[in-house]
PDB file of C-alpha atoms and ligand atoms in Angstrom:
ATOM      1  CA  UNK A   1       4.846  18.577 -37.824  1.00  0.00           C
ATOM      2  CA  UNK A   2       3.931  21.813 -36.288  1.00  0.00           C
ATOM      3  CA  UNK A   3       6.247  24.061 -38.239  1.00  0.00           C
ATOM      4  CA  UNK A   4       8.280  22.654 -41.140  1.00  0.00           C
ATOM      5  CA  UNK A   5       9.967  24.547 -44.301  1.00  0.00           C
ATOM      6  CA  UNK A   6      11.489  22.764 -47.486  1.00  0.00           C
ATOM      7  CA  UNK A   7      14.046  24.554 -49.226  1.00  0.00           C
ATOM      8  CA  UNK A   8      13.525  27.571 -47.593  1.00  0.00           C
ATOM      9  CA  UNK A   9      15.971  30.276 -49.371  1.00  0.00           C
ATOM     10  CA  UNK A  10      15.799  33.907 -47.747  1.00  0.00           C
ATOM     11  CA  UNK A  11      18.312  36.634 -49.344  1.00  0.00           C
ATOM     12  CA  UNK A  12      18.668  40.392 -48.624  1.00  0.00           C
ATOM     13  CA  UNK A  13      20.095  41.724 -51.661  1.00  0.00           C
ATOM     14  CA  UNK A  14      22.803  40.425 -53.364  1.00  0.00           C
ATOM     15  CA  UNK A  15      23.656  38.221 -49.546  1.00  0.00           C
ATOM     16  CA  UNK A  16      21.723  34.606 -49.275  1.00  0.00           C
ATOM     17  CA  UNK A  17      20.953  34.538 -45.347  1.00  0.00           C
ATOM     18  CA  UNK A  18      19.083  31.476 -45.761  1.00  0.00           C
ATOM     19  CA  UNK A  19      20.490  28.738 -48.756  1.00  0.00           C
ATOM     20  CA  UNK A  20      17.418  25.731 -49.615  1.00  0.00           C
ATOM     21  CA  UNK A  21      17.349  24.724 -45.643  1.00  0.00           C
ATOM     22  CA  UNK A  22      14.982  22.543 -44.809  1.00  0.00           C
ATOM     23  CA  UNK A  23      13.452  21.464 -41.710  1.00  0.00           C
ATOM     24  CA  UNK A  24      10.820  19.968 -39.386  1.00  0.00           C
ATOM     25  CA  UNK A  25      10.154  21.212 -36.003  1.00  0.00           C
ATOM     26  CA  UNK A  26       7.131  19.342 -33.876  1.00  0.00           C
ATOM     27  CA  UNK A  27       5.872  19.977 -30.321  1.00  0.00           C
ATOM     28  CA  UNK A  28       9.291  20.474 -27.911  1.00  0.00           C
ATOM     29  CA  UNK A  29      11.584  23.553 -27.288  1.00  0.00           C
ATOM     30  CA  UNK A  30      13.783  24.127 -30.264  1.00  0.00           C
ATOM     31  CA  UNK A  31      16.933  25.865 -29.482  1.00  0.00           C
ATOM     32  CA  UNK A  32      18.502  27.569 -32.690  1.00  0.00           C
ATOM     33  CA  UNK A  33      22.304  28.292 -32.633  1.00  0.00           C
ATOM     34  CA  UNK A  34      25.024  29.663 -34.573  1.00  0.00           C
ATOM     35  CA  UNK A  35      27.547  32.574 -34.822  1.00  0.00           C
ATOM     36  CA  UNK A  36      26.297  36.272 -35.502  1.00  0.00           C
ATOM     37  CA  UNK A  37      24.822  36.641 -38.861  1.00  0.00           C
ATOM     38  CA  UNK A  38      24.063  33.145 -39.260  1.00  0.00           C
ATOM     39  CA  UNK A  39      20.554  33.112 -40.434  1.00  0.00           C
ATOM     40  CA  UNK A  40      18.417  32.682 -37.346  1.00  0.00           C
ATOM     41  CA  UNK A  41      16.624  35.681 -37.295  1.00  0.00           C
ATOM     42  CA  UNK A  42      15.955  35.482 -41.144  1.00  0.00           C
ATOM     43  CA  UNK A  43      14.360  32.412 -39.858  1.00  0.00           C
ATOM     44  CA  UNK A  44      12.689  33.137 -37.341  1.00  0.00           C
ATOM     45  CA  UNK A  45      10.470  35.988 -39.401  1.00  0.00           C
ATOM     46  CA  UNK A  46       9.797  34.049 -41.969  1.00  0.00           C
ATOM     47  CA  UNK A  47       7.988  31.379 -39.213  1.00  0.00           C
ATOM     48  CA  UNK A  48       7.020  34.652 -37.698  1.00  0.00           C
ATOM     49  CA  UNK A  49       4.898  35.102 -41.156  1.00  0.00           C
ATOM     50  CA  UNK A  50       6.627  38.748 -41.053  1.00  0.00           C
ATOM     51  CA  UNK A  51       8.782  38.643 -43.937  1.00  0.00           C
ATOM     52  CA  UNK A  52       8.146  36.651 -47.120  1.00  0.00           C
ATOM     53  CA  UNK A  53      10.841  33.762 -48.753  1.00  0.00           C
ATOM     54  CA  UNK A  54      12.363  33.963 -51.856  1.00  0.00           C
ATOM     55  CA  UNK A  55      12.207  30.393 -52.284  1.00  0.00           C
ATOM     56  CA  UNK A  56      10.504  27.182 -50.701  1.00  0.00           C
ATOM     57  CA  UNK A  57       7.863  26.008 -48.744  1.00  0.00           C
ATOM     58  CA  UNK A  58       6.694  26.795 -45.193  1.00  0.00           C
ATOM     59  CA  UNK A  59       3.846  25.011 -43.620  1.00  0.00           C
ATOM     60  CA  UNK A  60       2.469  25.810 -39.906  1.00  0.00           C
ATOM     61  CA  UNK A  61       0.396  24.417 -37.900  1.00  0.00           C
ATOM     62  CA  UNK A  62      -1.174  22.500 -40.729  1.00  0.00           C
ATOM     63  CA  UNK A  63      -1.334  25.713 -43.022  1.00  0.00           C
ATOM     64  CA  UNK A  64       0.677  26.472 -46.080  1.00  0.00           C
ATOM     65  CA  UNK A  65       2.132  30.043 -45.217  1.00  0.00           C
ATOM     66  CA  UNK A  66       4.915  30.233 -48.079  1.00  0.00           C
ATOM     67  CA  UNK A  67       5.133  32.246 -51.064  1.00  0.00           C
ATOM     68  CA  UNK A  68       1.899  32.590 -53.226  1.00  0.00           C
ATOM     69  CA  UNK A  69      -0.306  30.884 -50.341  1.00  0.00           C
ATOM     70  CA  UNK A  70      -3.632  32.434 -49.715  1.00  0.00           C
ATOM     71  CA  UNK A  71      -3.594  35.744 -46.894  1.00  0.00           C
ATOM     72  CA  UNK A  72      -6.526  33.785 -44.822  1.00  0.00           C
ATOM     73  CA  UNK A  73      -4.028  31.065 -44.736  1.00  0.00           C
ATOM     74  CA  UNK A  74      -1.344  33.428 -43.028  1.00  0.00           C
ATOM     75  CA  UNK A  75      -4.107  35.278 -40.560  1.00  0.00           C
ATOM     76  CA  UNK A  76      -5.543  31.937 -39.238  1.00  0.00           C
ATOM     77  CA  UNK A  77      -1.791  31.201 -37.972  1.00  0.00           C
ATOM     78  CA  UNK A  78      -1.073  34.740 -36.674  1.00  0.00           C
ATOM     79  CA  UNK A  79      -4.037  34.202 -34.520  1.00  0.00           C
ATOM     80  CA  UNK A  80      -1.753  31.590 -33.087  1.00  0.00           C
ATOM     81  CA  UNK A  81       1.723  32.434 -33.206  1.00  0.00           C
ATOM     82  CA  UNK A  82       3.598  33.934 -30.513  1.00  0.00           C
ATOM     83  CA  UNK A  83       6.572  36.443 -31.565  1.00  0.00           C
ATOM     84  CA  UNK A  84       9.311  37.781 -29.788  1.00  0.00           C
ATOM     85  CA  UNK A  85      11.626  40.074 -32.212  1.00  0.00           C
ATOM     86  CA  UNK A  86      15.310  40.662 -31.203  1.00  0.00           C
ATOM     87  CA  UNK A  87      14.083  43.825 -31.373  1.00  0.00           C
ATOM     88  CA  UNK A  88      11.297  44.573 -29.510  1.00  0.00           C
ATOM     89  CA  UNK A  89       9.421  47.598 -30.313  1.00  0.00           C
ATOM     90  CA  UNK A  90       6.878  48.801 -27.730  1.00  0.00           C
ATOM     91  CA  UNK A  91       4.672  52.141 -26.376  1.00  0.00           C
ATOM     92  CA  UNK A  92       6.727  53.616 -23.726  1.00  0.00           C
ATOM     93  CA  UNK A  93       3.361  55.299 -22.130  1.00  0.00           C
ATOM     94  CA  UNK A  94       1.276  51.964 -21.740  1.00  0.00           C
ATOM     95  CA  UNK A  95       0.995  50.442 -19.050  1.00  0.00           C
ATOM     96  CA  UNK A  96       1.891  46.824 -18.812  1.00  0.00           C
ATOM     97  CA  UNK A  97      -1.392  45.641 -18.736  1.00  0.00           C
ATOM     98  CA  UNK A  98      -2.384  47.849 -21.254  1.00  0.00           C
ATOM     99  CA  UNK A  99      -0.184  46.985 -23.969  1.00  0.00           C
ATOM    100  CA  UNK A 100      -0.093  43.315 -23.647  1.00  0.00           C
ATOM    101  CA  UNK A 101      -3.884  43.769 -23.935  1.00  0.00           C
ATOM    102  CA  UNK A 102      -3.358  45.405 -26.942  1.00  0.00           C
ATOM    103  CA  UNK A 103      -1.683  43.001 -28.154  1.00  0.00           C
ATOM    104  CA  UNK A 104      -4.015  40.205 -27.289  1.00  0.00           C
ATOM    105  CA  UNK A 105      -6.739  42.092 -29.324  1.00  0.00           C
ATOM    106  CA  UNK A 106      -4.146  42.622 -32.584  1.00  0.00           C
ATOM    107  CA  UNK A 107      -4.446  38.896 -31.843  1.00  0.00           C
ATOM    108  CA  UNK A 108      -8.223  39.150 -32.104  1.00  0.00           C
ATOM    109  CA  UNK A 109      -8.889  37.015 -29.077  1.00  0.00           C
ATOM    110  CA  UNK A 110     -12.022  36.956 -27.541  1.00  0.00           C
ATOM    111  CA  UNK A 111     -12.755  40.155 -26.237  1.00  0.00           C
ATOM    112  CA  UNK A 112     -14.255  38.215 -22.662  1.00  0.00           C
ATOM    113  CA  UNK A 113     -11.077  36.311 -22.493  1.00  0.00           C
ATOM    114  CA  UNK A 114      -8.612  39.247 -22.822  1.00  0.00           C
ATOM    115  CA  UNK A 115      -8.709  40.785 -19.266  1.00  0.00           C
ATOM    116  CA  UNK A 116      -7.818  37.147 -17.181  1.00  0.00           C
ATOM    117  CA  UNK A 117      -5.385  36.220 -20.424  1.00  0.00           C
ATOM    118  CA  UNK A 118      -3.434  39.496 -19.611  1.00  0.00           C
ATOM    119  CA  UNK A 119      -3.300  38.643 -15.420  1.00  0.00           C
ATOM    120  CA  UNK A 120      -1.913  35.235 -16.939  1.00  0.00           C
ATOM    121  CA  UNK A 121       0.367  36.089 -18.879  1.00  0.00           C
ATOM    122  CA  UNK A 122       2.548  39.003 -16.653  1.00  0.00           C
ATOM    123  CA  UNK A 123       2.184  36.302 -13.765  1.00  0.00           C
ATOM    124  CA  UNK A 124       3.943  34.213 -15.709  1.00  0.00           C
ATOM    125  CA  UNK A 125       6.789  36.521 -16.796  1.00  0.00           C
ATOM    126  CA  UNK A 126       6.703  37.509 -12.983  1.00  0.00           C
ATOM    127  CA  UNK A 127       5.347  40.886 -13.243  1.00  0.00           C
ATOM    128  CA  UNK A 128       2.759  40.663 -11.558  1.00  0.00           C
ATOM    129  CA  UNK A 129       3.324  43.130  -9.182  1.00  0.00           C
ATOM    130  CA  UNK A 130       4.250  46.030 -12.021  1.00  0.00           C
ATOM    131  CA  UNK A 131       0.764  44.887 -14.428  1.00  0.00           C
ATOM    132  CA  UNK A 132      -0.129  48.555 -13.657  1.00  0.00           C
ATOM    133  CA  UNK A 133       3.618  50.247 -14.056  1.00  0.00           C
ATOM    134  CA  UNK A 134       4.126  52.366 -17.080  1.00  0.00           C
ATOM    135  CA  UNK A 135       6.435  50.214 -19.409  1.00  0.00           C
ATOM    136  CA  UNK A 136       8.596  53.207 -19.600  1.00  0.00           C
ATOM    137  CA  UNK A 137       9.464  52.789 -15.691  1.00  0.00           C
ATOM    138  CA  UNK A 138      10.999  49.185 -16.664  1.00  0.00           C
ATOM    139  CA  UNK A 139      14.559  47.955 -16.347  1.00  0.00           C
ATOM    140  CA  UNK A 140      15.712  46.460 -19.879  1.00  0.00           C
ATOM    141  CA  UNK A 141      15.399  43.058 -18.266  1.00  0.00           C
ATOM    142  CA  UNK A 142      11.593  43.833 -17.168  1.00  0.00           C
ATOM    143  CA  UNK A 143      10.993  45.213 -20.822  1.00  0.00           C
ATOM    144  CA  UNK A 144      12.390  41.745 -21.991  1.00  0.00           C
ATOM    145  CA  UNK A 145       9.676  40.360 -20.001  1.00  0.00           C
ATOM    146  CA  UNK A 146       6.852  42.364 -20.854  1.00  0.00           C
ATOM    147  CA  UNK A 147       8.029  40.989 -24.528  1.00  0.00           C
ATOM    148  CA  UNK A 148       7.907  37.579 -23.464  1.00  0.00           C
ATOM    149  CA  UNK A 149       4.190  38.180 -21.626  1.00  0.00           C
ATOM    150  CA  UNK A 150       2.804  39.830 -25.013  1.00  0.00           C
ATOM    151  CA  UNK A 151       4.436  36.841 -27.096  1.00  0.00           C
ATOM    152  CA  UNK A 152       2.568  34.184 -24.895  1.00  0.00           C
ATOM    153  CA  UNK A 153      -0.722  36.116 -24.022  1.00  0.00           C
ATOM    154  CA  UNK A 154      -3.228  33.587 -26.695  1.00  0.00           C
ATOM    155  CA  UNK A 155      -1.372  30.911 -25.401  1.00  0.00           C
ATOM    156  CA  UNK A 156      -0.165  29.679 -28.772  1.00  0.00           C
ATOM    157  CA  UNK A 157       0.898  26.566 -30.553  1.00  0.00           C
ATOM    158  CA  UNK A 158       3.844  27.541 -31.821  1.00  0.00           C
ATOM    159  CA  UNK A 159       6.045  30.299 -29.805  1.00  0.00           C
ATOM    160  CA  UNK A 160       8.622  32.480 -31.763  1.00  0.00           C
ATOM    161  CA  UNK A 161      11.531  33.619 -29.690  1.00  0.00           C
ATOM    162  CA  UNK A 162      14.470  35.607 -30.748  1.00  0.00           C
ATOM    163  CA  UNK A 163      17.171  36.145 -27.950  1.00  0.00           C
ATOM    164  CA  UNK A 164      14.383  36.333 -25.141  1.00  0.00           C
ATOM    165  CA  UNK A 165      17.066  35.867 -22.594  1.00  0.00           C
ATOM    166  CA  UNK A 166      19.571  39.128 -23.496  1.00  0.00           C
ATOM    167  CA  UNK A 167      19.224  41.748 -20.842  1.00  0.00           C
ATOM    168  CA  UNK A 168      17.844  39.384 -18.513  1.00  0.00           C
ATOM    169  CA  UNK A 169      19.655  38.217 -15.155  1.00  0.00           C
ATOM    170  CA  UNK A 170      20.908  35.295 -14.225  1.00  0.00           C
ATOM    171  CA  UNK A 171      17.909  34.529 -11.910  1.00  0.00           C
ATOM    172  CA  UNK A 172      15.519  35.674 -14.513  1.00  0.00           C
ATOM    173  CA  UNK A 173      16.935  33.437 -17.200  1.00  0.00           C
ATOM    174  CA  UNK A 174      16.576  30.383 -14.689  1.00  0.00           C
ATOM    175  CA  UNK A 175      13.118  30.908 -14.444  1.00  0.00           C
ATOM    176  CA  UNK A 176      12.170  32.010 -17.489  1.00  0.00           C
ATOM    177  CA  UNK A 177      13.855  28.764 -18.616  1.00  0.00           C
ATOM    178  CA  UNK A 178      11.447  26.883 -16.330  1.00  0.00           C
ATOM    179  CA  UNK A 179       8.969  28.774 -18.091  1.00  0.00           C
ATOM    180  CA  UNK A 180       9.954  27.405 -21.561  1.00  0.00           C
ATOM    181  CA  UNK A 181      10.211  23.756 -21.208  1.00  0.00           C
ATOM    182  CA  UNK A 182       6.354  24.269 -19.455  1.00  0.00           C
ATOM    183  CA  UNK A 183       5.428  25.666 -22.662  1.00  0.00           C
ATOM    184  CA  UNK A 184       6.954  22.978 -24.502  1.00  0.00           C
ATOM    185  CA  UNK A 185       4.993  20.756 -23.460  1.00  0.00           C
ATOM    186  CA  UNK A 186       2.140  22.161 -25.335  1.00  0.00           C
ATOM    187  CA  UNK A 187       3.423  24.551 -28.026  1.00  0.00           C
ATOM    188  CA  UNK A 188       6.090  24.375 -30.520  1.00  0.00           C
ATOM    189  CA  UNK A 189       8.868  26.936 -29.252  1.00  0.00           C
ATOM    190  CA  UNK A 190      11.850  27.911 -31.096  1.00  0.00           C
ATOM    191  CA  UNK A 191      14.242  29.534 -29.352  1.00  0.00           C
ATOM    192  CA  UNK A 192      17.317  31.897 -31.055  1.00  0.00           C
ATOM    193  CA  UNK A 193      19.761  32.919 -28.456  1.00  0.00           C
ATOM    194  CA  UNK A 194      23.690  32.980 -28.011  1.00  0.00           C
ATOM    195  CA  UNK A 195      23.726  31.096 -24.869  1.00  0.00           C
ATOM    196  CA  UNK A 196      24.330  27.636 -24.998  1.00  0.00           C
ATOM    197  CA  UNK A 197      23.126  27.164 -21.256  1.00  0.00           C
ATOM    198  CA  UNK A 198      19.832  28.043 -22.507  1.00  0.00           C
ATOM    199  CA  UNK A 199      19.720  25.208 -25.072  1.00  0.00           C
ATOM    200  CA  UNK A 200      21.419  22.718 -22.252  1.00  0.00           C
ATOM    201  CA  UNK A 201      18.791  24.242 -19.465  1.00  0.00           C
ATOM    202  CA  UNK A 202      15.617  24.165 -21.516  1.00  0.00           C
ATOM    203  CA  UNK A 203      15.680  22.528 -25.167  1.00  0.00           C
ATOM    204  CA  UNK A 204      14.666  18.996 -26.254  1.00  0.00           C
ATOM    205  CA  UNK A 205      16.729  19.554 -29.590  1.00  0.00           C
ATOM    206  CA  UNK A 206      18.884  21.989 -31.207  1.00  0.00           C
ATOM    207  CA  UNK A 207      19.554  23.274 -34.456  1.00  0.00           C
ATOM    208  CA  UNK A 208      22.819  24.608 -35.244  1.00  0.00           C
ATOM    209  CA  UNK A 209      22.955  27.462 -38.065  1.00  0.00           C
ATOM    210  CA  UNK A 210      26.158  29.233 -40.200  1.00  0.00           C
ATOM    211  CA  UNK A 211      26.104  30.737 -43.525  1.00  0.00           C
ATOM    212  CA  UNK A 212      22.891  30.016 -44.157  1.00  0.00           C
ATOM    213  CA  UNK A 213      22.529  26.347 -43.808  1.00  0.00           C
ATOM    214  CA  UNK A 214      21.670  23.470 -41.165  1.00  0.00           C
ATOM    215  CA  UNK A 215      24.894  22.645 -39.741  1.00  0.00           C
ATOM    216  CA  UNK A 216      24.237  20.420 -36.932  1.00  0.00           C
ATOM    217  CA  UNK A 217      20.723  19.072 -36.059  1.00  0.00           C
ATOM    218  CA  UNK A 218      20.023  16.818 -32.471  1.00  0.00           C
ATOM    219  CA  UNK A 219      18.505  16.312 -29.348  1.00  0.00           C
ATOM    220  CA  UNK A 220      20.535  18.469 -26.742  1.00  0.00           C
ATOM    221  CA  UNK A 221      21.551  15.556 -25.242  1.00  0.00           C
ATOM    222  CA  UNK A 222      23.600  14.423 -28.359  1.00  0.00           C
ATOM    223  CA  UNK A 223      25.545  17.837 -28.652  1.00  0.00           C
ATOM    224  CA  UNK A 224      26.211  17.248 -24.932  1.00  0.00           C
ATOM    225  CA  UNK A 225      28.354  13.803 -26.002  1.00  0.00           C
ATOM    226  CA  UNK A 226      29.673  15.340 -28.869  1.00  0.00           C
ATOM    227  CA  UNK A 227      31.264  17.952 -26.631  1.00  0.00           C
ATOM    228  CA  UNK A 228      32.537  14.951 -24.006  1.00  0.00           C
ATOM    229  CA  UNK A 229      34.145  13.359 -26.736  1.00  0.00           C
ATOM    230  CA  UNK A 230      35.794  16.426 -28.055  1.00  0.00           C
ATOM    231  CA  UNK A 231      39.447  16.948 -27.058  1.00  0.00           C
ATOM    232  CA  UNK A 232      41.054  19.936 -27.010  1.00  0.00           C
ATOM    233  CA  UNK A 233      38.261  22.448 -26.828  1.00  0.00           C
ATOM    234  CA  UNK A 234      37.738  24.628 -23.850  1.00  0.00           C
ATOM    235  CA  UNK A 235      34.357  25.436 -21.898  1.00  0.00           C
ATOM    236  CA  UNK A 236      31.485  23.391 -20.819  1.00  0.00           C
ATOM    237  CA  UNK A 237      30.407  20.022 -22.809  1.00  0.00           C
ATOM    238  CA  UNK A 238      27.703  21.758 -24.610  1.00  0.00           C
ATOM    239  CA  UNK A 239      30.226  24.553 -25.496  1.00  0.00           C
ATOM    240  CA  UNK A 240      32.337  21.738 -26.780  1.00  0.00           C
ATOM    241  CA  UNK A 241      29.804  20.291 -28.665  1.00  0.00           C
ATOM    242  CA  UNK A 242      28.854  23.531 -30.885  1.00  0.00           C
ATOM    243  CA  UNK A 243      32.549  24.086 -30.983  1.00  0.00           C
ATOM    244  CA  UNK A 244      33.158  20.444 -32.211  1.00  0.00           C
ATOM    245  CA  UNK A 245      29.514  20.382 -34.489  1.00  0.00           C
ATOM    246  CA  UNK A 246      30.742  23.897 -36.386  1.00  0.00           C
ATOM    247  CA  UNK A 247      34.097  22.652 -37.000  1.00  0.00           C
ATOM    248  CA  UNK A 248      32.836  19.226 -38.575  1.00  0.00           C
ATOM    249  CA  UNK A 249      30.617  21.017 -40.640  1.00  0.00           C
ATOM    250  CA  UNK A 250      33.354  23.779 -42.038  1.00  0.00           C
ATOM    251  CA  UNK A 251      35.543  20.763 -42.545  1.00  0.00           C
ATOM    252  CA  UNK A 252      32.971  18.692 -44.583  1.00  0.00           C
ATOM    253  CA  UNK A 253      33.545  16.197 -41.974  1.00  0.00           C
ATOM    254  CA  UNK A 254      29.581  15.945 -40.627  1.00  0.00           C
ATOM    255  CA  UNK A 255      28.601  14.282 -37.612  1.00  0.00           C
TER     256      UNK A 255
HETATM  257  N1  LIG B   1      18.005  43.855 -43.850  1.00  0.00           N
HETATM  258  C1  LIG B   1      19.155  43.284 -44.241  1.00  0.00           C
HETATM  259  N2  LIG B   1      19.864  43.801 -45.274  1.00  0.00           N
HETATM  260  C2  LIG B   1      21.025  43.228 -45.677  1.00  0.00           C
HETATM  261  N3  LIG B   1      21.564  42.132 -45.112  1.00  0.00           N
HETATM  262  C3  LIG B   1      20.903  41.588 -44.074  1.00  0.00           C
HETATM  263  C4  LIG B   1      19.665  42.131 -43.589  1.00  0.00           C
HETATM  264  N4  LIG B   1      19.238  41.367 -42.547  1.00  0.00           N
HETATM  265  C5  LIG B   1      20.168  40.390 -42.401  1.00  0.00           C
HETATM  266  N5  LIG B   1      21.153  40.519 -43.307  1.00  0.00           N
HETATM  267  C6  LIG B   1      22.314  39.629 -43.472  1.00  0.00           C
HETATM  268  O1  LIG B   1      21.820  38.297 -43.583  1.00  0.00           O
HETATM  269  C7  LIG B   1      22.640  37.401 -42.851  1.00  0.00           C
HETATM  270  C8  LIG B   1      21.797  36.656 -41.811  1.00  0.00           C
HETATM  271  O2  LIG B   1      21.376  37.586 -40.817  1.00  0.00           O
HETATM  272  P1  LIG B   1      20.480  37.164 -39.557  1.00  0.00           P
HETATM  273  O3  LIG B   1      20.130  38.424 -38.832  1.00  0.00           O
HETATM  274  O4  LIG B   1      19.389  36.287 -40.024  1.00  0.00           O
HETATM  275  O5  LIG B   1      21.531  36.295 -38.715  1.00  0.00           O
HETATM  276  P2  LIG B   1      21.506  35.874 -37.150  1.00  0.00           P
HETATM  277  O6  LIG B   1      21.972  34.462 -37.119  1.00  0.00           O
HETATM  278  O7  LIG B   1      20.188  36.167 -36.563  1.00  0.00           O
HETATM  279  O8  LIG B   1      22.611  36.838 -36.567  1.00  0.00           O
HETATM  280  P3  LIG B   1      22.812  37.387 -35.045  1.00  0.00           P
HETATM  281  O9  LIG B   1      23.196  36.202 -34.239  1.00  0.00           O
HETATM  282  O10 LIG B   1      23.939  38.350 -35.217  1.00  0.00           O
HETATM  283  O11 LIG B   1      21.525  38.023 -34.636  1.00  0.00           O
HETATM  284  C9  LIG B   1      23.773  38.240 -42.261  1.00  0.00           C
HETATM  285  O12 LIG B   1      24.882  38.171 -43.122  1.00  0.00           O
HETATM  286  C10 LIG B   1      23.200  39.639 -42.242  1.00  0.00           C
HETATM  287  O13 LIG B   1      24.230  40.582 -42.360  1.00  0.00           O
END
């Protein structure tokens, strides 16, 4: 398993964001769900290696990262990680090329590698055509993208990505949910966002968060049926099926 956590317990302060959740995530796109102050971005930085459990175990990429593990451990998988925080800080005065080159060398990738890795990566995001535009110049959706680019530039095995499709346009998101399920197919991506389209357009499986524990885990396809069999619940399948999911889990009921 490429990224996998055993009664992972995160709190801030006196509020438990994360309660003894446990889970394995292999190669695939991972969608991660759930209402607003859920968990997922407590989550997502502790997989990030940014912040630091209370409680549990947390293994990537073959490396024990949790609490009390060695630092070497936790440097070895930065220099294959991929982040994208909700938010996104950044140098207004770089260029794009510029700062996700920085970032490729915070990465400490090969210094001979760095300048083709950068082309890459933008082309991907499809920025090509603004690699020499001050980031500053951007629209909110091009930032976005430039945060996507820097997250993907060492090509990594597993791919951290909190709301990467807010700000972005509806053409944008299409492609850059092309882009994800190619990544998938090598990588380990986990993907926080609020729109269940994404999850239906581009995840194998989905993980369904609230208050701090798993409520719902399946392939996409499964939350798909649930929501078909639901009755009574507006929107889309998929809608139906985190609708029907959250429900059976507030009841007790499971699925
Ligand atoms: N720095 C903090 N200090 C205090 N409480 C926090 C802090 N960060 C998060 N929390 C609380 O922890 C819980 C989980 O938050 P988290 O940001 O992980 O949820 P989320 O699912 O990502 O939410 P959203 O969908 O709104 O981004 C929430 O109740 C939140 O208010």
């Amino acid at each position: 398993m490429t990224a996998k956590v055993a009664g992972l317990t995160v709190r801030h302060r006196r509020k438990t964001a994360l309660d003894a959740v446990d889970l394995d995530l292999p190669r695939g796109v991972h969608g991660l769900l759930g209402p607003n102050g859920a968990g997922k971005t407590s989550l997502i930085r502790v997989l990030a290696t940014v912040s630091a459990p209370d409680a549990g175990c947390v293994e990537l990429l073959g490396r024990d990262v949790g609490p009390g593990a060695d630092h070497r451990e936790r440097a070895a998988v930065r220099r294959l990680l991929g982040y994208l925080p909700q938010e996104f800080g950044h140098y207004p005065g770089f260029t794009v090329r510029e700062f996700v080159g920085y970032v490729a060398w915070l990465k400490e990738m090969d210094g001979a590698e760095v300048a083709a890795a950068v082309e890459r990566a933008v082309d991907r995001v499809g920025l090509g055509d603004r690699v020499d535009a001050k980031v500053k110049t951007l629209s909110g959706g091009m930032v976005r993208r430039v945060g996507i680019a820097q997250a993907i530039v060492n090509e990594p095995e597993l791919l951290l990505l909190d709301e990467p499709t807010a700000g972005l346009d509806p053409e944008q998101r299409v492609e850059f949910r092309a882009l994800l399920r190619e990544l998938g197919r090598t990588s380990t991506v986990i993907v926080s966002t609020h729109l269940v389209e994404d999850v239906a357009a581009a995840c194998t499986d989905v993980t369904l968060i609230e208050a701090g524990r798993i409520a719902y885990r399946g392939t996409t396809a499964d939350l798909i049926e649930l929501g078909d069999a639901a009755d009574g619940l507006g929107g889309n399948p998929i809608e139906r099926g985190y609708t029907a999911a959250l429900r059976a889990h507030r009841t007790g009921a499971g699925v």
